[in-house]
Structure formats: structure tokens, C-alpha cells
Short mmCIF file of C-alpha atoms in Angstrom, two decimals:
data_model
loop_
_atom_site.label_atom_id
_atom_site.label_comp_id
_atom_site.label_asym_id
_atom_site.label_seq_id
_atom_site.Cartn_x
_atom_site.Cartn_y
_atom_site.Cartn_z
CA UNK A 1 -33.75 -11.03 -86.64
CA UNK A 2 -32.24 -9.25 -89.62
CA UNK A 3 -33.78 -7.30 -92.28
CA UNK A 4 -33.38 -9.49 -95.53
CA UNK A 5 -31.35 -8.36 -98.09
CA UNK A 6 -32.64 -5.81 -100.80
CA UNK A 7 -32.05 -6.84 -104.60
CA UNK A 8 -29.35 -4.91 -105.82
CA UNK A 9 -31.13 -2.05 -107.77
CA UNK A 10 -28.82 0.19 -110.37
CA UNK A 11 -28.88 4.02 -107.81
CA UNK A 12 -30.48 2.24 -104.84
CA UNK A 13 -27.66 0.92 -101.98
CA UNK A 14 -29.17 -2.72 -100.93
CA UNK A 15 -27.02 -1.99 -97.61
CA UNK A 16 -29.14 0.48 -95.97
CA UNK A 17 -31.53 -1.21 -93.71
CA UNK A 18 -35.20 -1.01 -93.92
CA UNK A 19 -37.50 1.60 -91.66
CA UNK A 20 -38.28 -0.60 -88.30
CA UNK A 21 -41.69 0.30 -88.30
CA UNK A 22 -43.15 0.45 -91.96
CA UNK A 23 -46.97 1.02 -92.78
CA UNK A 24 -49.38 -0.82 -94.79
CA UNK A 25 -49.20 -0.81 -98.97
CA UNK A 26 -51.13 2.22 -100.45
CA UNK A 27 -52.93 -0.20 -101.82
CA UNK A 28 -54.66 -1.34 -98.82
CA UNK A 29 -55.35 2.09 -97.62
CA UNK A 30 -59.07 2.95 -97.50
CA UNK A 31 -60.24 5.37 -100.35
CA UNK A 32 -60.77 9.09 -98.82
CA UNK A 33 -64.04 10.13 -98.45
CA UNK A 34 -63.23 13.11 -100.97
CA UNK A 35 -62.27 10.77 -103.60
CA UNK A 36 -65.12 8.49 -103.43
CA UNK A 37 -67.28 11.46 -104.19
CA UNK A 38 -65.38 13.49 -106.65
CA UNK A 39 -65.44 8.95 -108.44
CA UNK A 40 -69.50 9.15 -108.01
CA UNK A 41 -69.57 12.68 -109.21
CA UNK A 42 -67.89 12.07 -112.41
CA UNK A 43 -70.04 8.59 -112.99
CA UNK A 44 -72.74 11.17 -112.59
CA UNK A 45 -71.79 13.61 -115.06
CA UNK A 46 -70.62 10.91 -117.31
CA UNK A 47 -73.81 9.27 -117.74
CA UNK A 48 -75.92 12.34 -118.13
CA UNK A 49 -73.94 13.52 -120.75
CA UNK A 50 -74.62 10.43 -122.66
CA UNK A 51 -78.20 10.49 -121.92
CA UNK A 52 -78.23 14.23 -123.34
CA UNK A 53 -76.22 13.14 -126.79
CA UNK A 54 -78.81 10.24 -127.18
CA UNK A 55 -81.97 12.61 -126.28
CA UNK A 56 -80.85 15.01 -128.44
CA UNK A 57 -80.47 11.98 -131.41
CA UNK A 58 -83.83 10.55 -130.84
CA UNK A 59 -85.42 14.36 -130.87
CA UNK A 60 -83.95 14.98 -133.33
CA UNK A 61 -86.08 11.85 -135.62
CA UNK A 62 -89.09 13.22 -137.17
CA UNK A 63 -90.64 9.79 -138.32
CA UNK A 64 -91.46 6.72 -136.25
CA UNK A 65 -89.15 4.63 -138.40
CA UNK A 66 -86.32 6.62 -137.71
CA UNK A 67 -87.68 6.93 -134.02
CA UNK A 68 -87.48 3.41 -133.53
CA UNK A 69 -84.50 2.54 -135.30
CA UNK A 70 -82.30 5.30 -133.00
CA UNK A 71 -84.52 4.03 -130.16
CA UNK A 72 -83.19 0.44 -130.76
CA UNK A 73 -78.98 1.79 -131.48
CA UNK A 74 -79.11 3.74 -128.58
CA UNK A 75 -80.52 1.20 -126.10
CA UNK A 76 -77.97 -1.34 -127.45
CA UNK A 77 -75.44 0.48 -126.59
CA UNK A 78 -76.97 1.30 -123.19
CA UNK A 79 -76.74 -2.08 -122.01
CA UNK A 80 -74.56 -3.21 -123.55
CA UNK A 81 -76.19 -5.46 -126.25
CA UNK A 82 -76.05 -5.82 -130.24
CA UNK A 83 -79.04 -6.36 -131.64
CA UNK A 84 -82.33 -5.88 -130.52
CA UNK A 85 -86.27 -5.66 -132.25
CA UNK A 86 -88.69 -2.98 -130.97
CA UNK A 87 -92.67 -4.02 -131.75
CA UNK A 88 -94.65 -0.92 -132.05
CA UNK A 89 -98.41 -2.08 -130.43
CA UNK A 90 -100.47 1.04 -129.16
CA UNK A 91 -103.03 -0.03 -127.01
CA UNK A 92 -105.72 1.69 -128.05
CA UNK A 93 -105.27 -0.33 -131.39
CA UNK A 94 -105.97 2.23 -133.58
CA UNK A 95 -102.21 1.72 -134.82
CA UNK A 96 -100.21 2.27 -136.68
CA UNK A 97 -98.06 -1.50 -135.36
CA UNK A 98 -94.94 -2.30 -137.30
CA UNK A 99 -91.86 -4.41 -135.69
CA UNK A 100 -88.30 -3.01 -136.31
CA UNK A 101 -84.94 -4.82 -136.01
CA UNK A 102 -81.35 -4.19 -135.31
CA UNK A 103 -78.85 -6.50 -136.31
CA UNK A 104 -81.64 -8.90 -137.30
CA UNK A 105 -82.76 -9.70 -140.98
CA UNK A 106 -86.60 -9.94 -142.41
CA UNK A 107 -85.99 -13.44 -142.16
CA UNK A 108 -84.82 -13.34 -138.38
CA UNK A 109 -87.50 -11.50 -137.11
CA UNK A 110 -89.73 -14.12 -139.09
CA UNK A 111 -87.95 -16.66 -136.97
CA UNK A 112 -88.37 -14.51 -133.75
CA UNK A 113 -92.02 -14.48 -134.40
CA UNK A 114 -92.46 -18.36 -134.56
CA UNK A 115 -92.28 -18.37 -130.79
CA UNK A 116 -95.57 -18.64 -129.06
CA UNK A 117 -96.20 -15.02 -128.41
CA UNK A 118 -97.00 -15.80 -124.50
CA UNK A 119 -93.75 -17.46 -124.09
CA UNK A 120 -91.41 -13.77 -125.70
CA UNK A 121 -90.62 -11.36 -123.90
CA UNK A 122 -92.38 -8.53 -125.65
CA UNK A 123 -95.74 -11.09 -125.47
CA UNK A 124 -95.57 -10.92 -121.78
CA UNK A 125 -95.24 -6.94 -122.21
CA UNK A 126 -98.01 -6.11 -124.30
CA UNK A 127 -100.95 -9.14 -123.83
CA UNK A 128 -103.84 -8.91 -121.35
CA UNK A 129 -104.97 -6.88 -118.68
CA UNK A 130 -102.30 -8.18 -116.27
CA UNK A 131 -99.37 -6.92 -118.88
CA UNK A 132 -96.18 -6.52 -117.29
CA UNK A 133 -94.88 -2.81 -116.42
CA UNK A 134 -91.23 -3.98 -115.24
CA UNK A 135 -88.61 -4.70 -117.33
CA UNK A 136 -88.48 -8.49 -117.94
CA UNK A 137 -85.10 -10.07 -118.03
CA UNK A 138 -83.44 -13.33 -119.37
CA UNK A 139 -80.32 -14.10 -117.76
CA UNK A 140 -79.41 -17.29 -119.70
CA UNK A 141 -81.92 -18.79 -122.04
CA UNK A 142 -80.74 -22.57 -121.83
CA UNK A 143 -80.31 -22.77 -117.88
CA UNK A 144 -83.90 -21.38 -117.53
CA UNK A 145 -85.93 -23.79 -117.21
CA UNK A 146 -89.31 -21.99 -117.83
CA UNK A 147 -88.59 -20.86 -121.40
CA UNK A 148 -90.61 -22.00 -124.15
CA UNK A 149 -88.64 -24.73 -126.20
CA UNK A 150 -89.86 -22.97 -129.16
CA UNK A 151 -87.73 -19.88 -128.02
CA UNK A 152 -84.75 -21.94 -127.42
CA UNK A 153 -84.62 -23.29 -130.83
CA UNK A 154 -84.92 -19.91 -132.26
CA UNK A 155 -82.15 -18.30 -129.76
CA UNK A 156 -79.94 -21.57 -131.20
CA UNK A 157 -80.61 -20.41 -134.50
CA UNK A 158 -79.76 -17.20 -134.37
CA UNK A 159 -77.36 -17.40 -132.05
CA UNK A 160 -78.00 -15.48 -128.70
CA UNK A 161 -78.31 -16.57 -125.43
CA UNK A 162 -79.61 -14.10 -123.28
CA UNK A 163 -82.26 -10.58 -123.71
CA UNK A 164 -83.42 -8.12 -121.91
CA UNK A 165 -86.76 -6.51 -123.12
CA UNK A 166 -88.58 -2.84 -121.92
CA UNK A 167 -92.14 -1.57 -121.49
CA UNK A 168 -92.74 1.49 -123.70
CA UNK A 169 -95.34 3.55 -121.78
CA UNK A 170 -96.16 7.11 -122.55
CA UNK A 171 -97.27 8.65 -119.49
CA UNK A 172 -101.05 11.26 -119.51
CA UNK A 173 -99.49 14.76 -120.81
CA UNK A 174 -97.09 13.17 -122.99
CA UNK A 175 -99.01 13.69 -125.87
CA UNK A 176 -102.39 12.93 -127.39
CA UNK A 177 -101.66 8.98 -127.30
CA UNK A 178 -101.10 7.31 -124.17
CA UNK A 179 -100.70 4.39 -122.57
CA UNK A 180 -98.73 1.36 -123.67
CA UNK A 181 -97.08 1.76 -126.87
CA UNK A 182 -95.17 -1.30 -126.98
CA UNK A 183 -91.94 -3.04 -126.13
CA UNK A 184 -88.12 -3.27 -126.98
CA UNK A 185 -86.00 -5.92 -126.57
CA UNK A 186 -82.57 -6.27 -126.86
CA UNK A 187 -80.54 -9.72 -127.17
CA UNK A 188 -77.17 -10.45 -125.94
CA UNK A 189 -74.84 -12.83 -128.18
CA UNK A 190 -74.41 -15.35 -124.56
CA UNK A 191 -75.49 -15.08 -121.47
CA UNK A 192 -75.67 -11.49 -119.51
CA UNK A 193 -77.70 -8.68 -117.90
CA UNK A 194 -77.63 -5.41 -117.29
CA UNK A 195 -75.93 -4.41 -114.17
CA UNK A 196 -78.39 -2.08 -111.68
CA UNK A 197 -76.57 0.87 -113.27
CA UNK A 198 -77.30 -0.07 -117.13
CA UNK A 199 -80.95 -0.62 -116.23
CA UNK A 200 -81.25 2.61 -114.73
CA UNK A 201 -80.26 4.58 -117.93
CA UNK A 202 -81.85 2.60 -120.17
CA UNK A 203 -84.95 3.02 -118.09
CA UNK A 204 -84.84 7.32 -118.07
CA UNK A 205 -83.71 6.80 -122.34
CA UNK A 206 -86.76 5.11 -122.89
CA UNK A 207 -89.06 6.91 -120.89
CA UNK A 208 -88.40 9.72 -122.88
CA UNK A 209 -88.55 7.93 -126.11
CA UNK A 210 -91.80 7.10 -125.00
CA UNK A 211 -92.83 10.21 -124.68
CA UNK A 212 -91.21 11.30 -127.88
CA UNK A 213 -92.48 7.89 -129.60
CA UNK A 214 -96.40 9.24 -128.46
CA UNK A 215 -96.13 12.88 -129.80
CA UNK A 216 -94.61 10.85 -133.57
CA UNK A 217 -97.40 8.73 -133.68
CA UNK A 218 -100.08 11.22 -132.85
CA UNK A 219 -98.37 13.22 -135.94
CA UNK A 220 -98.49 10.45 -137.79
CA UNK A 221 -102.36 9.63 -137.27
CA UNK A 222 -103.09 12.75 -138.24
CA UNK A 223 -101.25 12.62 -141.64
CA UNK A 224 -102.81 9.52 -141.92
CA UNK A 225 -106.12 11.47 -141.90
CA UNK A 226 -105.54 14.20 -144.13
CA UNK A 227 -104.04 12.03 -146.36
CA UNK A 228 -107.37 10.00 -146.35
CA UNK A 229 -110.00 12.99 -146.22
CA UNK A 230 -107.28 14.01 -149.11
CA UNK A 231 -107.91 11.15 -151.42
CA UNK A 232 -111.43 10.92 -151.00
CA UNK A 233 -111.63 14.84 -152.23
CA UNK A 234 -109.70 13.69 -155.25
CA UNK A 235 -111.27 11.32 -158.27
CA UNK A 236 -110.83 7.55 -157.71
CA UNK A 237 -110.30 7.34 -160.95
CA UNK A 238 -110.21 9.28 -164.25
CA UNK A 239 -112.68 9.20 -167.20
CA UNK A 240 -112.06 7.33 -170.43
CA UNK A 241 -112.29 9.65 -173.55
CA UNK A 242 -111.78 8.59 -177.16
CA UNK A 243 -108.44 10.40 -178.22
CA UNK A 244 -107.06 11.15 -175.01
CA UNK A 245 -105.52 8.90 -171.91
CA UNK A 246 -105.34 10.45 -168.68
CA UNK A 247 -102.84 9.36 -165.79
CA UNK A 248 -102.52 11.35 -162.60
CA UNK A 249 -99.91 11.15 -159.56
CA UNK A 250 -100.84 12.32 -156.37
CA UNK A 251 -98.48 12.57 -152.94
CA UNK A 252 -100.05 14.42 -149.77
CA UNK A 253 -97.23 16.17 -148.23
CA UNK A 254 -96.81 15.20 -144.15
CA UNK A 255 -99.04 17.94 -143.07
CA UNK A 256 -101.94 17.38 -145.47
CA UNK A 257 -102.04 20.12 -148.15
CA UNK A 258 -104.68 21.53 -150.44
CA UNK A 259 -103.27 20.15 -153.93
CA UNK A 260 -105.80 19.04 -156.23
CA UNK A 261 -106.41 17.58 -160.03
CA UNK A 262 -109.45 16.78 -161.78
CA UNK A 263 -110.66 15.83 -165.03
CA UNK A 264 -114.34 16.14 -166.45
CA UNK A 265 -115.89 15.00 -169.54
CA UNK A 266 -117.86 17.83 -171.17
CA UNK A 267 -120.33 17.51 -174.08
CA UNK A 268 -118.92 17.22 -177.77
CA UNK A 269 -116.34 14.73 -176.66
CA UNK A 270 -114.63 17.28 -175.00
CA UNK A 271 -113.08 17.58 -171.30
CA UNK A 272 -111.85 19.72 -168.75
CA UNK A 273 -108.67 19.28 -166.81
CA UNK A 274 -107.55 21.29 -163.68
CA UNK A 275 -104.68 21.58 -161.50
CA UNK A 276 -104.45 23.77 -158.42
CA UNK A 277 -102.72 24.32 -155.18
CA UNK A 278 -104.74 26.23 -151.74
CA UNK A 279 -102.53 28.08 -149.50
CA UNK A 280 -101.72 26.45 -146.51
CA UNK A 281 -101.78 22.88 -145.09
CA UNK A 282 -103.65 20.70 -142.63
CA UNK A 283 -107.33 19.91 -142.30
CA UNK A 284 -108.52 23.55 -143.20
CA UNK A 285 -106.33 23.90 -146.63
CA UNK A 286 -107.64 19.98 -147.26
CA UNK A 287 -111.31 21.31 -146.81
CA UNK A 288 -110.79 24.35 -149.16
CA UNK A 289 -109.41 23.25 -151.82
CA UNK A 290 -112.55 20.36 -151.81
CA UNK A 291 -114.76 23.15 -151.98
CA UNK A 292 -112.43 24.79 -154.85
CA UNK A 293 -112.30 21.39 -156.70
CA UNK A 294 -116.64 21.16 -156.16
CA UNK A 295 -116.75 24.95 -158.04
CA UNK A 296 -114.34 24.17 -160.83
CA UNK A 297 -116.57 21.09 -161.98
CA UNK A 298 -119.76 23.60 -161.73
CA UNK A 299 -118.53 26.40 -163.52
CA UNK A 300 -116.28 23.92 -166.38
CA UNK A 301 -120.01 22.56 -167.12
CA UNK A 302 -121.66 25.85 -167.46
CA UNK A 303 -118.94 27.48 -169.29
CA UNK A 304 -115.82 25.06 -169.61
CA UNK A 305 -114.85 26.40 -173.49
CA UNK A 306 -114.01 29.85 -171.78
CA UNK A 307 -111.34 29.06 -168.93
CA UNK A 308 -111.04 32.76 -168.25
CA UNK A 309 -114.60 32.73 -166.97
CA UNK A 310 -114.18 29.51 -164.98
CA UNK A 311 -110.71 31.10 -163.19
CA UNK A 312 -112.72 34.17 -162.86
CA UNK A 313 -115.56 33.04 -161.13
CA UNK A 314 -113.15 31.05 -158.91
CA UNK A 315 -111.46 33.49 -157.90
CA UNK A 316 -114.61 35.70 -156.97
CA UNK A 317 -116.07 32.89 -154.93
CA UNK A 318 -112.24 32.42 -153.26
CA UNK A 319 -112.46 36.01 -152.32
CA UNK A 320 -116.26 35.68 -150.63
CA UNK A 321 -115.79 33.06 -148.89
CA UNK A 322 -111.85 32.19 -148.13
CA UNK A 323 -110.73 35.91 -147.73
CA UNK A 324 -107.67 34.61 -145.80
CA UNK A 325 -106.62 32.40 -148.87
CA UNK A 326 -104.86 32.42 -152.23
CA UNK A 327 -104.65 29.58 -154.89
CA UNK A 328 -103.40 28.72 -157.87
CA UNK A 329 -104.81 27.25 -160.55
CA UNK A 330 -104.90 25.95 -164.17
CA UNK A 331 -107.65 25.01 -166.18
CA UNK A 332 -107.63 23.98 -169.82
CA UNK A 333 -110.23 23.06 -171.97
CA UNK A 334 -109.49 20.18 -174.51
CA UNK A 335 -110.64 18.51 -177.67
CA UNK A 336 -108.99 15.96 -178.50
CA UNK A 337 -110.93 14.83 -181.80
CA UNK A 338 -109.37 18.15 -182.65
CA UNK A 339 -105.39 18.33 -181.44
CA UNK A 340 -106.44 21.45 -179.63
CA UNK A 341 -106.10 22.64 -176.02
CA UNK A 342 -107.29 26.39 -174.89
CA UNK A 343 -106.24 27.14 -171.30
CA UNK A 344 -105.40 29.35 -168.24
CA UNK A 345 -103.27 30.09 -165.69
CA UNK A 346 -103.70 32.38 -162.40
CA UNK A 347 -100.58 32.06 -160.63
CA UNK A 348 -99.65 28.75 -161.85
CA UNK A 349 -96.76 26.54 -162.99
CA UNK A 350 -96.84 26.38 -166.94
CA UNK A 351 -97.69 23.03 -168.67
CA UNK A 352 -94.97 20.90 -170.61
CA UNK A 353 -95.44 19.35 -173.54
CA UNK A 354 -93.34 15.64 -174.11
CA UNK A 355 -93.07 14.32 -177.23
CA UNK A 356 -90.53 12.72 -179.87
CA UNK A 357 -89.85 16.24 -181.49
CA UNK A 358 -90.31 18.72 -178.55
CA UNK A 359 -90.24 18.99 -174.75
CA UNK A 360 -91.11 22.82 -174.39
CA UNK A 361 -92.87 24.74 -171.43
CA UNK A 362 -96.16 25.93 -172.83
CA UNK A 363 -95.61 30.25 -172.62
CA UNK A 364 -98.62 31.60 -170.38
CA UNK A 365 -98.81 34.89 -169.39
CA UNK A 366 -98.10 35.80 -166.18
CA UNK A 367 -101.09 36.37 -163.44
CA UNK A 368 -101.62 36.45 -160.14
CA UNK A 369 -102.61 34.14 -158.55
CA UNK A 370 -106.75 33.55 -157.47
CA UNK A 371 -107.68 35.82 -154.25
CA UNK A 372 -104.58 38.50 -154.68
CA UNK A 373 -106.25 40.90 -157.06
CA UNK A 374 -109.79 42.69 -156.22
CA UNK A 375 -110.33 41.42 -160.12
CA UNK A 376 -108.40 38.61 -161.84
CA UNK A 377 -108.50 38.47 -165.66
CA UNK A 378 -105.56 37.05 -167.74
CA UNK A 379 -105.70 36.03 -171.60
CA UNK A 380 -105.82 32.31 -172.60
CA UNK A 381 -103.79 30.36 -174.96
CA UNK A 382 -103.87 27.78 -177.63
CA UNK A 383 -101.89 24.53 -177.35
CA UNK A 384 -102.00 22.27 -180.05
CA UNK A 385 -99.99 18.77 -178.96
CA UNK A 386 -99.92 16.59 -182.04
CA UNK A 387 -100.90 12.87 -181.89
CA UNK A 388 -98.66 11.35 -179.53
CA UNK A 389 -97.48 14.40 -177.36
CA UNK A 390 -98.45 13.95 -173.70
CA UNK A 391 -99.11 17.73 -171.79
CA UNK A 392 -98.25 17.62 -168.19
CA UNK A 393 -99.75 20.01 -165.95
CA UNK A 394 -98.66 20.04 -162.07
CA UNK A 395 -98.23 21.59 -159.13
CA UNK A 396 -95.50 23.74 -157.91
CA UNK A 397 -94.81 21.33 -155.15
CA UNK A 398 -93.34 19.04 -157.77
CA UNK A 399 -90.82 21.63 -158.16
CA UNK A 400 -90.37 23.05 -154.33
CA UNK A 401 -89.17 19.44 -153.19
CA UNK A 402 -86.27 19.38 -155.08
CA UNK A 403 -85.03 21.62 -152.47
CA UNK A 404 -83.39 23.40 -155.71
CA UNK A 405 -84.12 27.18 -156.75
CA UNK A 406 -86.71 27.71 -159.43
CA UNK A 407 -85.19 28.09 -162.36
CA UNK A 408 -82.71 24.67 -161.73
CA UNK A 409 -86.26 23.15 -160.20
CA UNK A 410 -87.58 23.46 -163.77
CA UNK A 411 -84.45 22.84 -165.71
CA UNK A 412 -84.56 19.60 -163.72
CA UNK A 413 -88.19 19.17 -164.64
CA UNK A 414 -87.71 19.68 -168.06
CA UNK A 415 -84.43 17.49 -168.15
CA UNK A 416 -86.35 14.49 -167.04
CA UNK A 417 -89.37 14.82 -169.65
CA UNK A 418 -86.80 15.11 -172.37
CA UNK A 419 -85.44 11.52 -170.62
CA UNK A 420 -88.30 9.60 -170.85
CA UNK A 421 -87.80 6.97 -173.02
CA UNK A 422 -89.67 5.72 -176.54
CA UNK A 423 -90.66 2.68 -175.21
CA UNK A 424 -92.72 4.82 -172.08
CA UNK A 425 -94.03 7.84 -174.43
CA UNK A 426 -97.17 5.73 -175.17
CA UNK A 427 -98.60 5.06 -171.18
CA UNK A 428 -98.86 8.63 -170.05
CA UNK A 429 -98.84 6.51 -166.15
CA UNK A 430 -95.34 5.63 -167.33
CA UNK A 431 -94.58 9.30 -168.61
CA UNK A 432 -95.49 10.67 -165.17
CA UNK A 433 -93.78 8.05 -162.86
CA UNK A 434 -90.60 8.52 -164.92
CA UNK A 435 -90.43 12.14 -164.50
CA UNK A 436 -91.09 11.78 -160.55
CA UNK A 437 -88.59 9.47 -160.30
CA UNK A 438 -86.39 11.62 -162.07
CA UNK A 439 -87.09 15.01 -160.83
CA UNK A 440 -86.88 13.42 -157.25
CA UNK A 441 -84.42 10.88 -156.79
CA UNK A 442 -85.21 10.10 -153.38
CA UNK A 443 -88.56 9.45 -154.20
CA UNK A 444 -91.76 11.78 -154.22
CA UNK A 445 -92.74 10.96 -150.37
CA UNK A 446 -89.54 12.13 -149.31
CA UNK A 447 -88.45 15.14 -151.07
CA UNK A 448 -85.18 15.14 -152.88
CA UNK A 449 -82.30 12.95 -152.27
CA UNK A 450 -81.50 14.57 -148.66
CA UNK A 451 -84.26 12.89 -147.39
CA UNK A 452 -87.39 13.92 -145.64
CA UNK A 453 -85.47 16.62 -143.87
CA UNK A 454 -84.75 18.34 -147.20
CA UNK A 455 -85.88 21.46 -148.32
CA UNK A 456 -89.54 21.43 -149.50
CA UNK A 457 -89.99 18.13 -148.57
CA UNK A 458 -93.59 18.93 -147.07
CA UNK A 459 -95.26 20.30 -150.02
CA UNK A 460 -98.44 17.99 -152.27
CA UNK A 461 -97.28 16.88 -155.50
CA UNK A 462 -99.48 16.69 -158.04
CA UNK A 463 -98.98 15.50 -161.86
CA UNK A 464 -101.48 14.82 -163.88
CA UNK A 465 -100.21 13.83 -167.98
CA UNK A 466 -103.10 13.77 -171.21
CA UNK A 467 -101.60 11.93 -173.73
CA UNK A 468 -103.47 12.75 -177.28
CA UNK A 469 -103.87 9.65 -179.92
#
């Protein structure tokens, strides 16, 4: 039998007759050995250099918000999904619980929580002793014929039709908290699931966010805390005095700091008011500057006209018993039947005074501050804000969150008093909220616009404004 005829090719003769004995198409060759490995290998290295770039993400959160939201963008994108929700539920129910969402609006997570919570797939995750540890997966939500009909309604409405949802469990030596967390679950626009491969990586990312999840919300119980044992240190509220109004603003920074205020009425119709800052943070500076606070009141009502003696006899009882500490402090004595404010400094920001006319820095003298000297002594000064004029005295952590160098941290400062407008001069609450919102745009719990990462972003603001009639 003859060879058939070759198509005629441009540089190929269709005479020459093909090879008697040809072999099989390289296609149907098996695969070497060699390559099938060197194939695996680089699947390997592949996938643990995505797990490393999405490790190194989520470490590098320093919130649970942003935790879970780069929890939720990075397991999308693990299997394959686009949205997802992540309910934060620690077991031990001392909280904090929120429920995040990714691709989904307020109102679709409302939705999502319609469904009877036994019938959803974080439900079936988190409730009862007999709580599920595997992941739970939903192939196709409207050929399954044990989902809720609830849950079908709601996957019509929003328009997905399959979901795949994760245990997070934080293993004993992850952290302080451990134990269930909570549960992620991601939702696929049709029907799908996460080949064997998918599931693997998805289940080493989220055993690490676990972990990483456990250490953030131990942080954030304990800045819970100090923000409490904070608050209760601090007045509930302030004292009404004929010819003055008193508003104060008070943020804990995310380590708990020893920032305080306080204002005391004194006899005459006068009153004491006090600003001061304790050296370090956490439960210890928290304590301290309670104890600091305590001794200011004392000394204010045994000699409050003198505020040299009460800074004095602050700073002796700093140095006897909180050698290891400084402070700062300011403490002014006011009456306000009179215009007339005599005050203090030992280390400490300078007051401003807003008004129609002026917006100046009160000049103090400079002083060290409380617990650097073996005596502190500085002279006082005489302020004398005319009827309307609110005096602001704060903290320097109003000024060290701006993430800004001192001088352009008070040139900001004074830029915003000098902004506050007519209409706010009377409410000295509105005077003090327009010049946080103004010295720090990105709000006072965050530091300055760059977010919570920003420099100074950890220190106590305090702001407390006396506005005289």
C-alpha cells in the first residue's frame, strides 16, 4: 500500500516518502519522571510564596478590623471566591463579636442574618457543644436539598449560589485567648468548590490568622481595660460653677496611658483645674497617675490659691514614692467672678487662650518637669481671659499624634483655635471637638491622617476648655 501523498508545503518536497516505521505523537509520550517533579516542585514553591506575601499582609494588621478585613481578601482569593463575611464569636464570650463583610453591604449582611442561624454555615461552626471543626462546604445551594429555604431566598437575593465557610480556632500557646474564635465564609457567585489543593492553603492561611487573630484580641481586651480602669480614674462629669463652663475630651491611647484632667470647686466660688501626663503606659502609668490625680485634689483644697505649692508638693510625693517616674503637670487656680486665672507649669504644654480678639499661647516659664529635679520651684503667672475667651489646657499627646515636629504640632494647634467658628465660641464642648477635629484629621483615636500606624498615634489626649461668662 502506498504512503499517501503529503500536502504540498512551500521548502518541504511532498515526493519523499514517509519513514516505514514512525513512532507515536510526542503528545502521547508519558511525562518523564524528572519533569513531573521539577512540575510538583514549582506548584510547591509557588504556593508558599503566596502563603508568605499573605502572612506577611495579615502580620502586618495591628487591629482586629483590619485583621479581619485582610483575613477575608486573602481567603477570597485563595479559593477562588469574591465575597465573603467573617463573624468574630470567641468562645469564652467575653468578646469583643463583630461580623465583617467583603463585597457585601450593611444591608446584605442584614439579609444574611435573616437565615435561621442553625441552618448558615457559620451557625453550624460556632453553636453547641457538638460545633463543627471541619470546613463545611456548599456545593450548589438550589440542588441541595437540605438547605434551609430561608437561605435560598437570601442566596437568590443576593445572588450567589454556592459558599464555602472555615473554623477559626486558635490553638493552646497561640496566645492568651484560645479556643474557637469564630468562622469565615466565603460565597461563590454560582455553583463551585474548592479543589483539594485550594482547601489546603486556605486551611494553613487561616490557621495562622487564627493564631494572629488570638494575640489581636488579647491586645485588644486589654486596651479595653485600661481604657476602663482609665475612665473610672477620671471625673464622670465636671462641676457647674457660676461664670465658668467646663468641657473636657479624653482619648486613652492603645496601650492605656497615664493622662489625666480634673476640675474642683474650691471655696469663694473659685476652682481648680489640672492637666497632667505620667511617664509611661499600661496598667502601672494608669495606676500612677490615679494616685497623682487623688494628691492634686488634696493639696488644691489645702492650698489651691498657691499652685507653686500644690506642683511642689507633687512633685516631692512623685519623688518618694514613684522614683522611676516623671510627670508633667499644670495647675491653675481660677476665679471666675473675677476674669482672673493664676497658674503653673512643671514641664508642661502652655495653655491657649480662644477668643474673638486673640488666640495666643499663654508665656510660662520653662521648668522641668515633676520628679527630674531633687527640688522643683518655678514662678506662676497671671492670665486674665475676658468674658467670652475659652483657655484650653492639654496634654502633649494632643500634639505628638500629629506625627508633626513641635513647633508645626503647635502651629497646627494654634491654627485650628484661631478656626473655630462664632457660632461654636459659646459651647466650650464645641470649642474642643473643633480643634480635635482639626488638629487631627483622621480623628483623635487614630492619630493623624496616616492612620493608626502614624507617628504618635499611641499617646492619651487630653483637652480640657473653661470658657469664662
Amino acid at each position: 500500500m502506498s504512503a499517501p501523498n503529503m500536502p504540498k508545503v512551500a521548502g518541504i518536497d511532498s515526493t519523499v516518502p514517509a519513514p516505514a516505521h514512525t513512532g507515536p505523537p510526542l503528545d502521547d509520550l508519558p511525562s518523564a519522571p524528572g519533569a513531573l517533579i521539577r512540575d510538583r516542585l514549582a506548584g510547591w514553591v509557588s504556593d508558599l510564596t503566596t502563603l508568605h506575601e499573605l502572612t506577611e499582609r495579615l502580620a502586618g494588621t495591628s487591629s482586629l478590623d483590619s485583621a479581619l478585613k485582610e483575613l477575608l481578601r486573602a481567603g477570597a482569593a485563595l479559593v477562588g471566591a469574591r465575597r465573603g463575611l467573617v463573624v468574630l464569636e470567641p468562645a469564652d464570650g467575653l468578646g469583643p463579636g463583630t461580623t465583617l463583610g467583603l463585597g457585601l453591604t450593611r444591608a446584605d449582611l442584614g439579609h444574611l442574618e435573616t437565615v435561621p442561624r442553625r441552618a448558615s454555615s457559620y451557625g453550624r461552626l460556632l453553636d453547641g457543644p457538638a460545633a463543627r471543626t471541619e470546613p463545611v462546604a456548599v456545593p450548589d445551594l438550589f440542588r441541595d436539598t437540605e438547605v434551609d429555604p430561608r437561605q435560598r431566598e437570601v442566596a437568590v437575593r443576593l445572588g450567589y449560589g454556592a459558599s464555602y465557610a472555615v473554623p477559626l480556632v486558635a490553638a493552646t500557646g497561640a496566645g492568651a485567648v484560645c479556643g474557637r474564635l469564630g468562622a469565615v465564609v466565603w460565597l461563590y457567585d454560582e455553583p463551585a468548590e474548592p479543589v483539594e489543593r485550594q482547601r489546603h492553603l486556605v486551611g494553613l492561611y487561616t490557621r495562622y490568622a487564627s493564631a494572629h487573630l488570638a494575640r489581636l484580641l488579647e491586645l485588644e481586651r486589654a486596651r479595653t481595660r485600661a481604657a476602663t480602669i482609665a475612665e473610672e480614674l477620671l471625673p464622670s462629669r465636671l462641676p457647674r460653677i457660676p461664670g465658668i463652663q467646663l468641657a473636657a475630651r479624653h482619648r486613652t491611647g492603645p496601650y492605656g496611658g497615664g493622662d489625666w484632667y480634673d476640675a474642683l470647686p474650691l471655696p469663694e466660688g473659685a476652682v481648680s483645674l489640672s492637666v497632667g501626663s505620667v511617664s509611661g503606659s499600661g496598667p502601672g502609668a494608669v495606676a500612677a497617675m490615679g494616685r497623682l490625680r487623688a494628691s492634686t485634689r488634696a493639696y488644691a483644697v489645702m492650698e489651691g490659691e498657691d499652685p507653686v505649692a500644690v506642683l511642689s508638693d507633687l512633685e516631692l510625693l512623685l519623688r518618694l514614692t514613684e522614683p522611676a517616674r516623671t510627670a508633667t503637670a499644670l495647675f491653675a487656680y481660677a476665679e471666675p467672678a473675677q476674669g482672673k486665672i493664676l497658674l503653673a507649669g512643671a514641664g508642661h504644654a502652655p495653655p491657649l487662650i480662644v477668643g474673638d480678639r486673640r488666640t495666643e499661647f499663654v508665656e510660662t516659664s520653662l521648668s522641668a518637669p515633676l520628679g527630674m529635679l531633687a527640688c522643683w520651684e518655678a514662678p506662676s503667672v497671671e492670665v486674665w481671659p475676658a468674658p467670652g475667651e475659652t483657655v484650653l489646657l492639654y496634654t502633649d499627646g494632643l500634639l505628638r499624634r500629629t506625627g508633626d515636629p513641635m513647633d508645626r504640632a503647635y502651629a497646627r494647634l494654634h491654627g485650628a483655635a484661631a478656626s473655630v467658628p462664632p457660632s461654636a465660641r459659646n459651647d466650650p464642648g464645641a470649642v474642643a471637638d473643633h480643634v480635635l477635629r482639626t488638629v487631627l484629621p483622621g480623628g483623635p483615636d487614630t492619630g493623624n491622617a496616616g492612620g493608626a500606624g502614624s507617628p504618635g498615634s499611641a499617646e492619651d489626649v487630653v483637652l480640657l476648655a473653661a470658657r469664662f461668662d
